[in-house]
Amino acid sequence: MRFKTSIKNISVLTKLTSCLSSIGKLAWLKLDEDEIRFTLMPEASVQVFATLAQDTIFDDYRIASANENVINLEVPLLVLLRALRSCASASDATLRLTKRASDNSPILCLTITTSSNSSISSGSTLVTQEIPVRVLSGASVDGIREPMCPEPDVHVILPPLAHIRSVTERFNKLSLGSSPSRVSNGGDGSRLILSANMAGQFKMRLVNDAVKVESLWKGLNNPNMEQAPQSTGDRPQDEFAKVTVDGKEWGKVLKVGGLAKKVIACKFPVCARVRYNGC
Amino acid sequence: MSTLYFVLTASAAQRIHDSLVCLSKFSEYICFEARRNRLTLSALNSTKSAYGAVTHSSTRFFEEYRFVAGDRGVGVDSEGSRFTCRLYSKALLAAFRHRYTDTKNGRTAIEKCEVSFEDDPSRPECRLLVKLICRHGVLKTYKLTYEEVDLMAPVFDRDLARNRWTISSRLMTEYMVHFGPKAEQFDISSDNGRASFTSFTEKVMEGREILKMAMHTNIALDTSDFELWDVEDKIHIAVSLKDIKAIVTHAGSLNAPISTFYSDPGRPLQLAYEHDGVKCEFTLMTMADVRASQTFAAITRVESRPVAERVARGNSAFTASIRRREPSRPQSQSQSQSQIQQGLPDDEPLFRGPTPSLSSIPTLSSLTSSLQVRPNAPAQPTQMRPPSPPSLQASLSQIPASRPMTQGLFLPLDSDDDSDDDLAKRLDDWDETSLRWDSGGNRGAMPSISVVRDQVAPQMRDQSESEGEDEVVGPTQQVSQVCLFFSEFCVVGSG
């Protein structure tokens, strides 16, 4: 099993890791010849499937394994993030899978060369970060698949995530303050109702015994997806499709705003999918 | 009755705060030692493996400084009278809180800080009075209770330190950023003309727990980054990462170059820096970097070593020492015990080679060196260890690299080998012969003691014997294995 690559786009990898670490602690990292995929399936409700072509962030990428050149790793995201932060002033960074000489435990070894950019440091400095990982067998991850989602009713490009996030946080606070008995609320977090239509509108709503608030964004784009929503013909353009989400989880998801440039939310009758096209 | 009174400017109060933050990482008590020409704040950690002292010059640091020695609780030595006491560090930190000294915050910024000690024998409580004179005529007063104590400080002879280096604290702070917060130890070494700092944790985990392990970090530096670099190659010493971080942060706040002095693993190391009337010295006990032997973490795999391998090592130290003490014990018994120790569940076959630990079978000395007790861990329970013949004690100190560091900076290396019975007697012995403390006040009484354990013990009796002595049960051992060790020791003891 061999994996070695140099990292050419450190900032994207760092941002991605930082986004993912706000959602879960451990990620399944699947590396194959063309793609790298981070999958998070924490016990909470948000699952993340992030796929990147390996050449967007890596360079000089070499991978080999007995399992058709696929390597599955379980990676602690906070540790990875901490290691990547060391790269801030790196002139060169290399990532490879190896075993620690002393105890044979598998590690992702991140080797960082910082050139003498600091005014007081004259020589080059070599930083090595050893991130403990667990190698997963192909069989153990076979069962993990991206969930099948039905065709979307509506899709819309969301307004800047920072805006939605600050509104979401207010909603969450309102919900906490206004519902003394959370049990009646059906859970410990607030329930937000998100809705959107094909006329460029997106709504966020909080309704409970004490408050009723709603934010409406207008003039958004409805992108042309490859597979046009099948129901477009049947439903009026301004009819809203609704989903209910947990306010806290929604807030966490919105943290990816640091990375994403274009965010598409798709609304389904039973579930919602948020897609990010970053980089 | 001693009186101590001093006045600090706002920036000096900030300095005091920084020092208190640093020292409070070592101990929950901070000691004051006042003399005519200086005031020292110091802290000694609970295992006596780390000591820090920050000395403030009376003329350069303080705006005003008055110290009059009294009779009570005062020792007199060559440098004149002194007054010593200790305070609870949290209470002190509350008084010198950062937001009071933060000059950017105009509203609460302090203009002056007056500190006085009320040492009035007619009143039962001893008080430290801190008056913060702030803007807009606000006066904040703290009354803290202190306890008069006799202070002890390690004496470190820098002349005996063969290795020394000096580095700018700014650069060092930059490097320390790379070290994650969870690792426990910090190793310093020199290899092929490059300096190397490594953080590591000795705890070994299995299965999913692997992912909770701390990240190990290594930094290899060009020695030209150092103002002075005079270090022997291949010497590995390890100290607590937490201590080093606290010290480097403090040195960074003073922006003073840090000088480091040490000789060998298992002997103390000193870090020192000085700036503008503030002189700091930190003496830390070091451990050998167990990773130098490249086998340290094979400990937990000892039990998975094939029986044949274990028996074949009939001349190994451990078996040898068992046989020596228990000549009638049949070899088969040790074999069967080895067999019981087999069977480590191998839940991750993907990453294990066919003979994972054979390539690095630890010798017992390296094995035990990896079982060192962390400085702040509780001492090993004595019943886990075989009672040792006292005659062995001397020989042990010759292999400091493999000794646990339970008893800290200043006690003999073999201090944890005692059974409860003769512990007290042994402690008495140490007081007479080996304890190397400078308690300042009675320096005249013990003039010969000036160096912290920088000497080699006389004669080693038998290498294998002392290695056998070193067998301890590590903190991460499985219960079944602990029982095995225990039962083995019982057999040894009854023989």
PDB file of C-alpha atoms in Angstrom, chain A residues 28 37 39 41 47-51 142-149 273-275:
ATOM      1  CA  TRP A  28     -13.621   8.330   5.820  1.00  0.00           C
ATOM      2  CA  ARG A  37     -13.458  11.642  -1.362  1.00  0.00           C
ATOM      3  CA  THR A  39     -17.285  11.063   3.649  1.00  0.00           C
ATOM      4  CA  MET A  41     -21.425   9.973   8.536  1.00  0.00           C
ATOM      5  CA  GLN A  47     -23.880  13.507   6.162  1.00  0.00           C
ATOM      6  CA  VAL A  48     -21.250  14.926   3.900  1.00  0.00           C
ATOM      7  CA  PHE A  49     -19.907  13.546   0.673  1.00  0.00           C
ATOM      8  CA  ALA A  50     -17.141  15.697  -0.692  1.00  0.00           C
ATOM      9  CA  THR A  51     -15.437  14.617  -3.854  1.00  0.00           C
ATOM     10  CA  ASP A 142     -18.527  -1.179   0.886  1.00  0.00           C
ATOM     11  CA  GLY A 143     -21.834  -0.622   2.554  1.00  0.00           C
ATOM     12  CA  ILE A 144     -21.404   3.125   2.746  1.00  0.00           C
ATOM     13  CA  ARG A 145     -23.096   4.775  -0.183  1.00  0.00           C
ATOM     14  CA  GLU A 146     -24.311   8.191  -0.914  1.00  0.00           C
ATOM     15  CA  PRO A 147     -28.055   8.117  -0.271  1.00  0.00           C
ATOM     16  CA  MET A 148     -30.308   8.018  -3.262  1.00  0.00           C
ATOM     17  CA  CYS A 149     -32.337  11.149  -3.470  1.00  0.00           C
ATOM     18  CA  ARG A 273     -29.729  18.380  -0.472  1.00  0.00           C
ATOM     19  CA  VAL A 274     -27.258  21.189  -0.478  1.00  0.00           C
ATOM     20  CA  ARG A 275     -24.571  21.043  -3.089  1.00  0.00           C
TER      21      ARG A 275
END
